[in-house]
Amino acid sequence: MSERIALVTGGSRGLGKNAVLKLAAEGTGIILTYNSSRQEALDVVREIEAKGVKAAALQLNVGDITGFKRFAESVQETLKTLWQRDAFDYLLNNAGTGLYAPFSETTEAQFDDAMNVHFKGPFFLTQRLLPLLNDGGRILNVSSGLARFTQPGSGTYAAMKGAMEVLTRYQAKELGARGISVNIIAPGAIETDFGGGRVRDNAELNKTLASQTALGRVGLPDDIGDAVAALFSDKLAWMTAQRIEVSGGMFL
């Protein structure tokens, strides 16, 4: 079997970084994207290469669809140069930004930014990359526990994730003829720098969320990276159109 290759957006930091390292540890080649932190991305590439796995970092602003054509061309060039391949196997639509604003105070600019990054971007990026995704490949979108339970101030962000959950089912239905499975993972509260590191750095918030979690703590990046690797494994190849919440049982 030839080496599997994963394309992970937002793979230079946080959950994306953890996911690419977990995938690389299993021998999966990596193309990761970064928005502005080029050096961070190159550091992750070196870390992956130290495992004896090929990797590359490409710049991408997921919120700007005008760059997607050129990005797809860069992916194609990278596949040919590094792997002598024309297609990749796994797509993880992970890149995202946080937004914390009450519904009554959310501006149109904030709404548009959230939509572009969390819904419009993944929608059209996946569409653009379909010719480069192998038949029998996998797509994993990223939602949030906030699409199931509510936390004041997260309504706009959660609404975009809810849209991605619906889209996932339609993608699974329409891409099934190519043998492509499409699922969506919904993390709960995780200790990362996401959203300014609120969960990681605010001890009171961390404690409150842990008290509302069945397993008694908030999540760690490893919890999600391991889940991503599991969802891309051959053992779950028959699963598609599913929302998988990995939250330790928040707000049950």
PDB file of C-alpha atoms in Angstrom:
ATOM      1  CA  MET A   1       0.000   0.000   0.000  1.00  0.00           C
ATOM      2  CA  SER A   2       1.377   3.426  -0.916  1.00  0.00           C
ATOM      3  CA  GLU A   3       1.940   6.048   1.725  1.00  0.00           C
ATOM      4  CA  ARG A   4      -1.206   7.901   2.735  1.00  0.00           C
ATOM      5  CA  ILE A   5      -1.110  11.693   2.522  1.00  0.00           C
ATOM      6  CA  ALA A   6      -3.190  14.079   4.630  1.00  0.00           C
ATOM      7  CA  LEU A   7      -3.899  17.746   3.968  1.00  0.00           C
ATOM      8  CA  VAL A   8      -4.622  19.588   7.213  1.00  0.00           C
ATOM      9  CA  THR A   9      -5.648  23.238   7.293  1.00  0.00           C
ATOM     10  CA  GLY A  10      -4.391  25.186  10.287  1.00  0.00           C
ATOM     11  CA  GLY A  11      -1.786  22.527  11.013  1.00  0.00           C
ATOM     12  CA  SER A  12       0.896  24.784  12.447  1.00  0.00           C
ATOM     13  CA  ARG A  13      -0.555  25.179  15.941  1.00  0.00           C
ATOM     14  CA  GLY A  14      -3.146  23.956  18.421  1.00  0.00           C
ATOM     15  CA  LEU A  15      -5.337  20.992  17.557  1.00  0.00           C
ATOM     16  CA  GLY A  16      -4.173  20.986  13.931  1.00  0.00           C
ATOM     17  CA  LYS A  17      -0.550  20.637  14.972  1.00  0.00           C
ATOM     18  CA  ASN A  18      -1.376  17.808  17.342  1.00  0.00           C
ATOM     19  CA  ALA A  19      -3.384  16.052  14.635  1.00  0.00           C
ATOM     20  CA  VAL A  20      -0.604  16.208  12.045  1.00  0.00           C
ATOM     21  CA  LEU A  21       1.936  14.887  14.546  1.00  0.00           C
ATOM     22  CA  LYS A  22      -0.351  11.972  15.459  1.00  0.00           C
ATOM     23  CA  LEU A  23      -0.955  11.182  11.780  1.00  0.00           C
ATOM     24  CA  ALA A  24       2.750  11.452  10.980  1.00  0.00           C
ATOM     25  CA  ALA A  25       3.551   9.077  13.836  1.00  0.00           C
ATOM     26  CA  GLU A  26       1.529   6.469  11.917  1.00  0.00           C
ATOM     27  CA  GLY A  27       3.480   7.131   8.718  1.00  0.00           C
ATOM     28  CA  THR A  28       1.036   9.475   7.018  1.00  0.00           C
ATOM     29  CA  GLY A  29       2.611  12.146   4.808  1.00  0.00           C
ATOM     30  CA  ILE A  30       1.509  15.676   5.671  1.00  0.00           C
ATOM     31  CA  ILE A  31       0.660  18.864   3.820  1.00  0.00           C
ATOM     32  CA  LEU A  32      -0.227  21.441   6.450  1.00  0.00           C
ATOM     33  CA  THR A  33      -1.374  25.006   5.989  1.00  0.00           C
ATOM     34  CA  TYR A  34      -0.697  28.150   7.971  1.00  0.00           C
ATOM     35  CA  ASN A  35      -2.112  31.634   7.677  1.00  0.00           C
ATOM     36  CA  SER A  36       0.620  33.939   8.983  1.00  0.00           C
ATOM     37  CA  SER A  37       2.943  31.906  11.238  1.00  0.00           C
ATOM     38  CA  ARG A  38       5.355  30.579   8.603  1.00  0.00           C
ATOM     39  CA  GLN A  39       8.158  29.793  11.040  1.00  0.00           C
ATOM     40  CA  GLU A  40       5.836  27.844  13.332  1.00  0.00           C
ATOM     41  CA  ALA A  41       4.700  25.826  10.324  1.00  0.00           C
ATOM     42  CA  LEU A  42       8.264  25.094   9.218  1.00  0.00           C
ATOM     43  CA  ASP A  43       9.122  23.978  12.757  1.00  0.00           C
ATOM     44  CA  VAL A  44       6.249  21.472  12.605  1.00  0.00           C
ATOM     45  CA  VAL A  45       7.493  20.244   9.213  1.00  0.00           C
ATOM     46  CA  ARG A  46      10.938  19.623  10.694  1.00  0.00           C
ATOM     47  CA  GLU A  47       9.382  17.784  13.627  1.00  0.00           C
ATOM     48  CA  ILE A  48       7.494  15.541  11.201  1.00  0.00           C
ATOM     49  CA  GLU A  49      10.565  14.949   9.042  1.00  0.00           C
ATOM     50  CA  ALA A  50      12.450  13.875  12.162  1.00  0.00           C
ATOM     51  CA  LYS A  51       9.978  10.975  12.320  1.00  0.00           C
ATOM     52  CA  GLY A  52      11.096   9.915   8.839  1.00  0.00           C
ATOM     53  CA  VAL A  53       7.909  11.178   7.196  1.00  0.00           C
ATOM     54  CA  LYS A  54       7.624  13.652   4.314  1.00  0.00           C
ATOM     55  CA  ALA A  55       5.864  16.945   4.999  1.00  0.00           C
ATOM     56  CA  ALA A  56       5.306  20.394   3.522  1.00  0.00           C
ATOM     57  CA  ALA A  57       3.789  23.675   4.713  1.00  0.00           C
ATOM     58  CA  LEU A  58       1.730  25.923   2.408  1.00  0.00           C
ATOM     59  CA  GLN A  59       0.294  29.352   3.126  1.00  0.00           C
ATOM     60  CA  LEU A  60      -3.505  29.597   3.057  1.00  0.00           C
ATOM     61  CA  ASN A  61      -6.090  32.059   4.315  1.00  0.00           C
ATOM     62  CA  VAL A  62      -9.187  29.870   4.597  1.00  0.00           C
ATOM     63  CA  GLY A  63     -11.361  32.974   4.822  1.00  0.00           C
ATOM     64  CA  ASP A  64     -10.346  34.229   1.359  1.00  0.00           C
ATOM     65  CA  ILE A  65     -11.664  32.030  -1.427  1.00  0.00           C
ATOM     66  CA  THR A  66      -9.896  34.094  -4.109  1.00  0.00           C
ATOM     67  CA  GLY A  67      -6.673  32.304  -3.167  1.00  0.00           C
ATOM     68  CA  PHE A  68      -8.037  28.765  -3.467  1.00  0.00           C
ATOM     69  CA  LYS A  69      -7.207  28.210  -7.133  1.00  0.00           C
ATOM     70  CA  ARG A  70      -3.552  29.071  -6.599  1.00  0.00           C
ATOM     71  CA  PHE A  71      -3.496  27.026  -3.398  1.00  0.00           C
ATOM     72  CA  ALA A  72      -4.821  23.944  -5.219  1.00  0.00           C
ATOM     73  CA  GLU A  73      -2.083  24.405  -7.814  1.00  0.00           C
ATOM     74  CA  SER A  74       0.501  24.547  -5.002  1.00  0.00           C
ATOM     75  CA  VAL A  75      -0.899  21.339  -3.522  1.00  0.00           C
ATOM     76  CA  GLN A  76      -0.632  19.661  -6.917  1.00  0.00           C
ATOM     77  CA  GLU A  77       2.966  20.815  -7.330  1.00  0.00           C
ATOM     78  CA  THR A  78       3.847  19.645  -3.821  1.00  0.00           C
ATOM     79  CA  LEU A  79       2.327  16.218  -4.390  1.00  0.00           C
ATOM     80  CA  LYS A  80       4.351  15.740  -7.570  1.00  0.00           C
ATOM     81  CA  THR A  81       7.598  17.063  -6.087  1.00  0.00           C
ATOM     82  CA  LEU A  82       7.576  15.285  -2.720  1.00  0.00           C
ATOM     83  CA  TRP A  83       5.597  12.132  -3.419  1.00  0.00           C
ATOM     84  CA  GLN A  84       5.462  11.777  -7.211  1.00  0.00           C
ATOM     85  CA  ARG A  85       1.696  11.553  -6.779  1.00  0.00           C
ATOM     86  CA  ASP A  86      -1.298  13.317  -8.293  1.00  0.00           C
ATOM     87  CA  ALA A  87      -3.662  13.052  -5.329  1.00  0.00           C
ATOM     88  CA  PHE A  88      -3.888  12.883  -1.539  1.00  0.00           C
ATOM     89  CA  ASP A  89      -6.021  10.715   0.743  1.00  0.00           C
ATOM     90  CA  TYR A  90      -7.276  12.652   3.765  1.00  0.00           C
ATOM     91  CA  LEU A  91      -8.590  16.212   4.123  1.00  0.00           C
ATOM     92  CA  LEU A  92      -8.995  17.750   7.583  1.00  0.00           C
ATOM     93  CA  ASN A  93     -10.791  21.108   7.497  1.00  0.00           C
ATOM     94  CA  ASN A  94      -9.420  22.315  10.820  1.00  0.00           C
ATOM     95  CA  ALA A  95      -8.406  25.983  10.454  1.00  0.00           C
ATOM     96  CA  GLY A  96     -10.488  28.385  12.496  1.00  0.00           C
ATOM     97  CA  THR A  97     -10.683  31.428  14.714  1.00  0.00           C
ATOM     98  CA  GLY A  98     -12.561  32.169  17.895  1.00  0.00           C
ATOM     99  CA  LEU A  99     -15.404  34.679  18.275  1.00  0.00           C
ATOM    100  CA  TYR A 100     -16.895  35.650  21.628  1.00  0.00           C
ATOM    101  CA  ALA A 101     -19.637  38.273  21.316  1.00  0.00           C
ATOM    102  CA  PRO A 102     -23.269  38.370  22.506  1.00  0.00           C
ATOM    103  CA  PHE A 103     -25.869  37.989  19.763  1.00  0.00           C
ATOM    104  CA  SER A 104     -27.148  41.506  20.405  1.00  0.00           C
ATOM    105  CA  GLU A 105     -23.678  43.009  19.917  1.00  0.00           C
ATOM    106  CA  THR A 106     -22.309  40.907  17.026  1.00  0.00           C
ATOM    107  CA  THR A 107     -21.404  43.116  14.072  1.00  0.00           C
ATOM    108  CA  GLU A 108     -21.892  42.309  10.420  1.00  0.00           C
ATOM    109  CA  ALA A 109     -18.109  42.306   9.987  1.00  0.00           C
ATOM    110  CA  GLN A 110     -17.721  39.725  12.773  1.00  0.00           C
ATOM    111  CA  PHE A 111     -20.483  37.609  11.258  1.00  0.00           C
ATOM    112  CA  ASP A 112     -18.947  37.747   7.785  1.00  0.00           C
ATOM    113  CA  ASP A 113     -15.506  36.835   9.115  1.00  0.00           C
ATOM    114  CA  ALA A 114     -16.886  33.851  11.032  1.00  0.00           C
ATOM    115  CA  MET A 115     -18.864  32.693   7.992  1.00  0.00           C
ATOM    116  CA  ASN A 116     -15.902  33.023   5.649  1.00  0.00           C
ATOM    117  CA  VAL A 117     -13.507  31.112   7.907  1.00  0.00           C
ATOM    118  CA  HIS A 118     -15.817  28.448   9.306  1.00  0.00           C
ATOM    119  CA  PHE A 119     -18.346  27.775   6.547  1.00  0.00           C
ATOM    120  CA  LYS A 120     -17.784  29.440   3.176  1.00  0.00           C
ATOM    121  CA  GLY A 121     -14.052  28.702   3.262  1.00  0.00           C
ATOM    122  CA  PRO A 122     -14.308  24.959   4.026  1.00  0.00           C
ATOM    123  CA  PHE A 123     -17.222  24.689   1.565  1.00  0.00           C
ATOM    124  CA  PHE A 124     -15.359  26.045  -1.440  1.00  0.00           C
ATOM    125  CA  LEU A 125     -11.905  24.797  -0.447  1.00  0.00           C
ATOM    126  CA  THR A 126     -13.201  21.225  -0.314  1.00  0.00           C
ATOM    127  CA  GLN A 127     -14.954  21.753  -3.654  1.00  0.00           C
ATOM    128  CA  ARG A 128     -11.714  23.051  -5.192  1.00  0.00           C
ATOM    129  CA  LEU A 129      -9.659  20.138  -3.824  1.00  0.00           C
ATOM    130  CA  LEU A 130     -12.019  17.343  -4.904  1.00  0.00           C
ATOM    131  CA  PRO A 131     -10.073  16.613  -8.134  1.00  0.00           C
ATOM    132  CA  LEU A 132      -6.942  16.065  -6.010  1.00  0.00           C
ATOM    133  CA  LEU A 133      -8.618  13.770  -3.463  1.00  0.00           C
ATOM    134  CA  ASN A 134      -8.317  10.060  -4.169  1.00  0.00           C
ATOM    135  CA  ASP A 135     -11.423   7.956  -4.704  1.00  0.00           C
ATOM    136  CA  GLY A 136     -11.954   6.108  -1.427  1.00  0.00           C
ATOM    137  CA  GLY A 137     -10.469   9.056   0.442  1.00  0.00           C
ATOM    138  CA  ARG A 138     -11.694  10.733   3.610  1.00  0.00           C
ATOM    139  CA  ILE A 139     -12.892  14.187   4.571  1.00  0.00           C
ATOM    140  CA  LEU A 140     -13.111  15.192   8.216  1.00  0.00           C
ATOM    141  CA  ASN A 141     -14.720  18.518   9.040  1.00  0.00           C
ATOM    142  CA  VAL A 142     -14.520  20.198  12.438  1.00  0.00           C
ATOM    143  CA  SER A 143     -17.500  21.354  14.461  1.00  0.00           C
ATOM    144  CA  SER A 144     -17.747  22.145  18.178  1.00  0.00           C
ATOM    145  CA  GLY A 145     -19.616  20.942  21.221  1.00  0.00           C
ATOM    146  CA  LEU A 146     -21.138  24.429  21.114  1.00  0.00           C
ATOM    147  CA  ALA A 147     -23.323  23.298  18.213  1.00  0.00           C
ATOM    148  CA  ARG A 148     -25.097  20.998  20.718  1.00  0.00           C
ATOM    149  CA  PHE A 149     -25.010  22.945  24.001  1.00  0.00           C
ATOM    150  CA  THR A 150     -25.019  26.695  24.514  1.00  0.00           C
ATOM    151  CA  GLN A 151     -22.541  29.105  26.040  1.00  0.00           C
ATOM    152  CA  PRO A 152     -23.526  32.795  25.847  1.00  0.00           C
ATOM    153  CA  GLY A 153     -21.316  34.701  23.427  1.00  0.00           C
ATOM    154  CA  SER A 154     -20.653  31.797  21.071  1.00  0.00           C
ATOM    155  CA  GLY A 155     -23.835  31.909  19.013  1.00  0.00           C
ATOM    156  CA  THR A 156     -22.331  33.091  15.721  1.00  0.00           C
ATOM    157  CA  TYR A 157     -19.406  30.672  15.888  1.00  0.00           C
ATOM    158  CA  ALA A 158     -21.702  27.784  16.839  1.00  0.00           C
ATOM    159  CA  ALA A 159     -24.173  28.596  14.061  1.00  0.00           C
ATOM    160  CA  MET A 160     -21.401  28.255  11.477  1.00  0.00           C
ATOM    161  CA  LYS A 161     -20.411  24.921  12.978  1.00  0.00           C
ATOM    162  CA  GLY A 162     -24.039  23.818  12.839  1.00  0.00           C
ATOM    163  CA  ALA A 163     -24.043  24.662   9.134  1.00  0.00           C
ATOM    164  CA  MET A 164     -20.933  22.511   8.680  1.00  0.00           C
ATOM    165  CA  GLU A 165     -22.688  19.594  10.384  1.00  0.00           C
ATOM    166  CA  VAL A 166     -25.556  19.746   7.866  1.00  0.00           C
ATOM    167  CA  LEU A 167     -23.131  20.177   4.962  1.00  0.00           C
ATOM    168  CA  THR A 168     -21.193  17.101   6.122  1.00  0.00           C
ATOM    169  CA  ARG A 169     -24.233  14.880   5.618  1.00  0.00           C
ATOM    170  CA  TYR A 170     -24.823  16.235   2.120  1.00  0.00           C
ATOM    171  CA  GLN A 171     -21.155  15.835   1.208  1.00  0.00           C
ATOM    172  CA  ALA A 172     -21.269  12.233   2.424  1.00  0.00           C
ATOM    173  CA  LYS A 173     -24.334  11.539   0.287  1.00  0.00           C
ATOM    174  CA  GLU A 174     -23.019  13.208  -2.865  1.00  0.00           C
ATOM    175  CA  LEU A 175     -19.409  11.997  -2.661  1.00  0.00           C
ATOM    176  CA  GLY A 176     -20.288   8.452  -1.675  1.00  0.00           C
ATOM    177  CA  ALA A 177     -20.274   7.383  -5.321  1.00  0.00           C
ATOM    178  CA  ARG A 178     -16.506   7.987  -5.289  1.00  0.00           C
ATOM    179  CA  GLY A 179     -16.106   5.973  -2.112  1.00  0.00           C
ATOM    180  CA  ILE A 180     -15.261   9.130  -0.166  1.00  0.00           C
ATOM    181  CA  SER A 181     -16.446   9.179   3.447  1.00  0.00           C
ATOM    182  CA  VAL A 182     -17.236  12.480   5.154  1.00  0.00           C
ATOM    183  CA  ASN A 183     -17.582  12.912   8.905  1.00  0.00           C
ATOM    184  CA  ILE A 184     -17.351  15.778  11.376  1.00  0.00           C
ATOM    185  CA  ILE A 185     -15.635  15.863  14.751  1.00  0.00           C
ATOM    186  CA  ALA A 186     -16.917  18.133  17.516  1.00  0.00           C
ATOM    187  CA  PRO A 187     -14.342  18.893  20.229  1.00  0.00           C
ATOM    188  CA  GLY A 188     -15.403  20.218  23.603  1.00  0.00           C
ATOM    189  CA  ALA A 189     -13.384  22.680  25.679  1.00  0.00           C
ATOM    190  CA  ILE A 190      -9.666  22.127  25.025  1.00  0.00           C
ATOM    191  CA  GLU A 191      -6.545  23.587  26.612  1.00  0.00           C
ATOM    192  CA  THR A 192      -4.938  25.334  23.615  1.00  0.00           C
ATOM    193  CA  ASP A 193      -4.188  28.903  22.526  1.00  0.00           C
ATOM    194  CA  PHE A 194      -7.511  28.960  20.608  1.00  0.00           C
ATOM    195  CA  GLY A 195      -9.577  32.038  21.387  1.00  0.00           C
ATOM    196  CA  GLY A 196      -6.665  33.619  23.210  1.00  0.00           C
ATOM    197  CA  GLY A 197      -6.105  30.558  25.393  1.00  0.00           C
ATOM    198  CA  ARG A 198      -9.258  31.130  27.474  1.00  0.00           C
ATOM    199  CA  VAL A 199      -9.747  27.521  28.545  1.00  0.00           C
ATOM    200  CA  ARG A 200      -6.047  26.919  29.137  1.00  0.00           C
ATOM    201  CA  ASP A 201      -5.185  30.125  30.995  1.00  0.00           C
ATOM    202  CA  ASN A 202      -8.359  31.077  32.888  1.00  0.00           C
ATOM    203  CA  ALA A 203      -8.273  28.785  35.937  1.00  0.00           C
ATOM    204  CA  GLU A 204     -11.807  29.653  37.022  1.00  0.00           C
ATOM    205  CA  LEU A 205     -13.265  28.946  33.571  1.00  0.00           C
ATOM    206  CA  ASN A 206     -11.238  25.735  33.334  1.00  0.00           C
ATOM    207  CA  LYS A 207     -12.554  24.546  36.694  1.00  0.00           C
ATOM    208  CA  THR A 208     -16.146  25.430  35.826  1.00  0.00           C
ATOM    209  CA  LEU A 209     -16.037  23.564  32.520  1.00  0.00           C
ATOM    210  CA  ALA A 210     -14.344  20.558  34.133  1.00  0.00           C
ATOM    211  CA  SER A 211     -17.129  20.393  36.715  1.00  0.00           C
ATOM    212  CA  GLN A 212     -19.662  20.133  33.883  1.00  0.00           C
ATOM    213  CA  THR A 213     -17.758  17.333  32.104  1.00  0.00           C
ATOM    214  CA  ALA A 214     -18.514  13.673  32.800  1.00  0.00           C
ATOM    215  CA  LEU A 215     -14.845  12.676  32.798  1.00  0.00           C
ATOM    216  CA  GLY A 216     -13.969  15.471  35.201  1.00  0.00           C
ATOM    217  CA  ARG A 217     -11.558  17.640  33.218  1.00  0.00           C
ATOM    218  CA  VAL A 218     -11.353  19.736  30.101  1.00  0.00           C
ATOM    219  CA  GLY A 219      -9.746  18.251  27.022  1.00  0.00           C
ATOM    220  CA  LEU A 220      -6.104  18.252  25.998  1.00  0.00           C
ATOM    221  CA  PRO A 221      -4.784  18.503  22.420  1.00  0.00           C
ATOM    222  CA  ASP A 222      -3.793  14.816  22.527  1.00  0.00           C
ATOM    223  CA  ASP A 223      -7.435  13.886  23.107  1.00  0.00           C
ATOM    224  CA  ILE A 224      -8.391  15.391  19.753  1.00  0.00           C
ATOM    225  CA  GLY A 225      -5.262  14.429  17.806  1.00  0.00           C
ATOM    226  CA  ASP A 226      -5.732  10.805  18.791  1.00  0.00           C
ATOM    227  CA  ALA A 227      -9.397  10.960  17.771  1.00  0.00           C
ATOM    228  CA  VAL A 228      -8.531  12.421  14.367  1.00  0.00           C
ATOM    229  CA  ALA A 229      -5.993   9.648  13.745  1.00  0.00           C
ATOM    230  CA  ALA A 230      -8.589   7.067  14.768  1.00  0.00           C
ATOM    231  CA  LEU A 231     -11.263   8.551  12.485  1.00  0.00           C
ATOM    232  CA  PHE A 232      -8.885   8.392   9.517  1.00  0.00           C
ATOM    233  CA  SER A 233      -7.909   4.797  10.309  1.00  0.00           C
ATOM    234  CA  ASP A 234      -8.978   1.933   8.055  1.00  0.00           C
ATOM    235  CA  LYS A 235     -10.958   0.481  10.964  1.00  0.00           C
ATOM    236  CA  LEU A 236     -13.540   3.250  10.574  1.00  0.00           C
ATOM    237  CA  ALA A 237     -13.659   3.276   6.783  1.00  0.00           C
ATOM    238  CA  TRP A 238     -17.322   2.221   6.719  1.00  0.00           C
ATOM    239  CA  MET A 239     -18.450   5.171   8.854  1.00  0.00           C
ATOM    240  CA  THR A 240     -19.733   8.246   7.049  1.00  0.00           C
ATOM    241  CA  ALA A 241     -22.104  11.203   7.567  1.00  0.00           C
ATOM    242  CA  GLN A 242     -21.556  11.093  11.332  1.00  0.00           C
ATOM    243  CA  ARG A 243     -21.038  13.795  13.956  1.00  0.00           C
ATOM    244  CA  ILE A 244     -18.558  12.531  16.544  1.00  0.00           C
ATOM    245  CA  GLU A 245     -18.353  14.655  19.688  1.00  0.00           C
ATOM    246  CA  VAL A 246     -15.076  14.314  21.571  1.00  0.00           C
ATOM    247  CA  SER A 247     -15.739  16.380  24.680  1.00  0.00           C
ATOM    248  CA  GLY A 248     -15.354  14.042  27.641  1.00  0.00           C
ATOM    249  CA  GLY A 249     -19.115  14.311  28.056  1.00  0.00           C
ATOM    250  CA  MET A 250     -19.718  18.052  28.479  1.00  0.00           C
ATOM    251  CA  PHE A 251     -23.115  19.282  29.651  1.00  0.00           C
ATOM    252  CA  LEU A 252     -24.860  15.920  29.541  1.00  0.00           C
TER     253      LEU A 252
END
